[in-house]
Amino acid sequence: DAFYVEDQVMSVQEFNATIAAAMGLPYEEEIFSPTGRPFTIGNGAGPVEKLLA
């Protein structure tokens, strides 16, 4: 069944950080939304290095 991940589970934060790192974006840098709310792309998570190798 393809309903559940059995190994190498990735969080949404890790997914976002991985995509940002692949694009050369600063996933750890605090940025601000149009309404002034601070956030980071990875929300404290880092990229999954295996996917970037």
mmCIF file of N, CA and C in Angstrom:
data_model
loop_
_atom_site.group_PDB
_atom_site.id
_atom_site.type_symbol
_atom_site.label_atom_id
_atom_site.label_comp_id
_atom_site.label_asym_id
_atom_site.label_seq_id
_atom_site.Cartn_x
_atom_site.Cartn_y
_atom_site.Cartn_z
ATOM 1 N N ASP A 1 0.832 -1.192 0.000
ATOM 2 C CA ASP A 1 0.000 0.000 0.000
ATOM 3 C C ASP A 1 0.872 1.249 0.000
ATOM 4 N N ALA A 2 0.440 2.234 -0.704
ATOM 5 C CA ALA A 2 1.184 3.492 -0.783
ATOM 6 C C ALA A 2 0.565 4.573 0.104
ATOM 7 N N PHE A 3 -0.143 4.155 1.133
ATOM 8 C CA PHE A 3 -0.820 5.118 1.995
ATOM 9 C C PHE A 3 0.054 5.659 3.114
ATOM 10 N N TYR A 4 1.056 4.879 3.537
ATOM 11 C CA TYR A 4 1.865 5.263 4.687
ATOM 12 C C TYR A 4 3.351 5.157 4.359
ATOM 13 N N VAL A 5 4.099 6.130 4.836
ATOM 14 C CA VAL A 5 5.552 6.094 4.674
ATOM 15 C C VAL A 5 6.107 5.173 5.750
ATOM 16 N N GLU A 6 6.970 4.251 5.354
ATOM 17 C CA GLU A 6 7.503 3.292 6.320
ATOM 18 C C GLU A 6 8.897 3.649 6.813
ATOM 19 N N ASP A 7 9.681 4.360 6.008
ATOM 20 C CA ASP A 7 10.996 4.784 6.463
ATOM 21 C C ASP A 7 11.338 6.121 5.826
ATOM 22 N N GLN A 8 12.290 6.793 6.432
ATOM 23 C CA GLN A 8 12.746 8.104 5.972
ATOM 24 C C GLN A 8 11.598 9.123 5.881
ATOM 25 N N VAL A 9 10.822 9.179 6.943
ATOM 26 C CA VAL A 9 9.713 10.128 7.018
ATOM 27 C C VAL A 9 10.275 11.546 7.027
ATOM 28 N N MET A 10 9.628 12.449 6.300
ATOM 29 C CA MET A 10 10.068 13.838 6.196
ATOM 30 C C MET A 10 8.930 14.744 6.662
ATOM 31 N N SER A 11 9.259 15.694 7.526
ATOM 32 C CA SER A 11 8.248 16.651 7.973
ATOM 33 C C SER A 11 8.027 17.712 6.895
ATOM 34 N N VAL A 12 6.954 18.438 7.038
ATOM 35 C CA VAL A 12 6.672 19.540 6.111
ATOM 36 C C VAL A 12 7.780 20.585 6.198
ATOM 37 N N GLN A 13 8.278 20.836 7.407
ATOM 38 C CA GLN A 13 9.345 21.808 7.593
ATOM 39 C C GLN A 13 10.621 21.364 6.879
ATOM 40 N N GLU A 14 10.957 20.076 6.981
ATOM 41 C CA GLU A 14 12.135 19.553 6.283
ATOM 42 C C GLU A 14 11.946 19.623 4.770
ATOM 43 N N PHE A 15 10.740 19.329 4.305
ATOM 44 C CA PHE A 15 10.444 19.420 2.876
ATOM 45 C C PHE A 15 10.657 20.849 2.384
ATOM 46 N N ASN A 16 10.096 21.819 3.106
ATOM 47 C CA ASN A 16 10.248 23.226 2.718
ATOM 48 C C ASN A 16 11.714 23.653 2.733
ATOM 49 N N ALA A 17 12.457 23.255 3.760
ATOM 50 C CA ALA A 17 13.874 23.609 3.853
ATOM 51 C C ALA A 17 14.673 22.962 2.728
ATOM 52 N N THR A 18 14.333 21.734 2.355
ATOM 53 C CA THR A 18 15.036 21.038 1.277
ATOM 54 C C THR A 18 14.809 21.731 -0.060
ATOM 55 N N ILE A 19 13.573 22.088 -0.345
ATOM 56 C CA ILE A 19 13.267 22.794 -1.596
ATOM 57 C C ILE A 19 13.974 24.149 -1.613
ATOM 58 N N ALA A 20 13.934 24.867 -0.489
ATOM 59 C CA ALA A 20 14.595 26.176 -0.411
ATOM 60 C C ALA A 20 16.098 26.038 -0.625
ATOM 61 N N ALA A 21 16.717 25.042 0.008
ATOM 62 C CA ALA A 21 18.162 24.836 -0.148
ATOM 63 C C ALA A 21 18.508 24.505 -1.597
ATOM 64 N N ALA A 22 17.687 23.695 -2.241
ATOM 65 C CA ALA A 22 17.932 23.344 -3.645
ATOM 66 C C ALA A 22 17.849 24.573 -4.546
ATOM 67 N N MET A 23 17.032 25.541 -4.150
ATOM 68 C CA MET A 23 16.870 26.764 -4.935
ATOM 69 C C MET A 23 17.850 27.854 -4.519
ATOM 70 N N GLY A 24 18.648 27.579 -3.493
ATOM 71 C CA GLY A 24 19.615 28.568 -3.026
ATOM 72 C C GLY A 24 19.017 29.632 -2.128
ATOM 73 N N LEU A 25 17.848 29.373 -1.564
ATOM 74 C CA LEU A 25 17.199 30.336 -0.678
ATOM 75 C C LEU A 25 17.656 30.128 0.764
ATOM 76 N N PRO A 26 17.693 31.182 1.557
ATOM 77 C CA PRO A 26 18.136 31.078 2.953
ATOM 78 C C PRO A 26 17.013 30.539 3.849
ATOM 79 N N TYR A 27 16.953 29.231 4.038
ATOM 80 C CA TYR A 27 15.849 28.609 4.779
ATOM 81 C C TYR A 27 15.877 28.906 6.279
ATOM 82 N N GLU A 28 17.008 29.389 6.821
ATOM 83 C CA GLU A 28 17.102 29.714 8.250
ATOM 84 C C GLU A 28 16.909 31.204 8.534
ATOM 85 N N GLU A 29 16.934 32.017 7.511
ATOM 86 C CA GLU A 29 16.834 33.470 7.699
ATOM 87 C C GLU A 29 15.403 33.875 8.038
ATOM 88 N N GLU A 30 15.272 34.739 9.036
ATOM 89 C CA GLU A 30 13.947 35.237 9.395
ATOM 90 C C GLU A 30 13.499 36.252 8.345
ATOM 91 N N ILE A 31 12.328 36.022 7.804
ATOM 92 C CA ILE A 31 11.737 36.937 6.831
ATOM 93 C C ILE A 31 10.354 37.330 7.334
ATOM 94 N N PHE A 32 9.740 38.300 6.688
ATOM 95 C CA PHE A 32 8.455 38.805 7.157
ATOM 96 C C PHE A 32 7.388 38.667 6.084
ATOM 97 N N SER A 33 6.213 38.238 6.521
ATOM 98 C CA SER A 33 5.075 38.119 5.611
ATOM 99 C C SER A 33 4.587 39.525 5.258
ATOM 100 N N PRO A 34 3.700 39.650 4.274
ATOM 101 C CA PRO A 34 3.166 40.972 3.931
ATOM 102 C C PRO A 34 2.460 41.661 5.105
ATOM 103 N N THR A 35 1.999 40.871 6.075
ATOM 104 C CA THR A 35 1.340 41.467 7.241
ATOM 105 C C THR A 35 2.309 41.753 8.380
ATOM 106 N N GLY A 36 3.611 41.488 8.165
ATOM 107 C CA GLY A 36 4.626 41.790 9.157
ATOM 108 C C GLY A 36 4.959 40.651 10.105
ATOM 109 N N ARG A 37 4.387 39.489 9.880
ATOM 110 C CA ARG A 37 4.645 38.336 10.757
ATOM 111 C C ARG A 37 5.989 37.702 10.410
ATOM 112 N N PRO A 38 6.875 37.517 11.399
ATOM 113 C CA PRO A 38 8.176 36.902 11.116
ATOM 114 C C PRO A 38 8.058 35.379 11.001
ATOM 115 N N PHE A 39 8.833 34.794 10.093
ATOM 116 C CA PHE A 39 8.879 33.339 9.958
ATOM 117 C C PHE A 39 10.144 32.941 9.218
ATOM 118 N N THR A 40 10.464 31.661 9.270
ATOM 119 C CA THR A 40 11.560 31.109 8.479
ATOM 120 C C THR A 40 10.971 30.046 7.560
ATOM 121 N N ILE A 41 11.603 29.831 6.422
ATOM 122 C CA ILE A 41 11.088 28.859 5.458
ATOM 123 C C ILE A 41 11.074 27.458 6.058
ATOM 124 N N GLY A 42 12.132 27.090 6.782
ATOM 125 C CA GLY A 42 12.223 25.755 7.355
ATOM 126 C C GLY A 42 11.608 25.622 8.735
ATOM 127 N N ASN A 43 11.218 26.727 9.339
ATOM 128 C CA ASN A 43 10.630 26.738 10.677
ATOM 129 C C ASN A 43 11.466 25.922 11.665
ATOM 130 N N GLY A 44 12.774 26.123 11.628
ATOM 131 C CA GLY A 44 13.679 25.446 12.549
ATOM 132 C C GLY A 44 14.241 24.129 12.040
ATOM 133 N N ALA A 45 13.723 23.610 10.953
ATOM 134 C CA ALA A 45 14.222 22.348 10.388
ATOM 135 C C ALA A 45 15.257 22.633 9.307
ATOM 136 N N GLY A 46 16.090 21.662 9.068
ATOM 137 C CA GLY A 46 17.091 21.777 8.014
ATOM 138 C C GLY A 46 16.716 20.916 6.824
ATOM 139 N N PRO A 47 17.434 21.068 5.731
ATOM 140 C CA PRO A 47 17.146 20.269 4.540
ATOM 141 C C PRO A 47 17.572 18.814 4.722
ATOM 142 N N VAL A 48 16.964 17.930 3.963
ATOM 143 C CA VAL A 48 17.345 16.519 3.951
ATOM 144 C C VAL A 48 18.506 16.399 2.970
ATOM 145 N N GLU A 49 19.709 16.286 3.516
ATOM 146 C CA GLU A 49 20.933 16.319 2.708
ATOM 147 C C GLU A 49 21.012 15.186 1.684
ATOM 148 N N LYS A 50 20.430 14.030 1.999
ATOM 149 C CA LYS A 50 20.454 12.895 1.062
ATOM 150 C C LYS A 50 19.814 13.267 -0.277
ATOM 151 N N LEU A 51 18.802 14.107 -0.228
ATOM 152 C CA LEU A 51 18.107 14.495 -1.455
ATOM 153 C C LEU A 51 18.882 15.522 -2.266
ATOM 154 N N LEU A 52 19.821 16.204 -1.620
ATOM 155 C CA LEU A 52 20.587 17.244 -2.301
ATOM 156 C C LEU A 52 21.932 16.739 -2.820
ATOM 157 N N ALA A 53 22.280 15.516 -2.485
ATOM 158 C CA ALA A 53 23.580 14.959 -2.891
ATOM 159 C C ALA A 53 23.588 14.549 -4.354
#
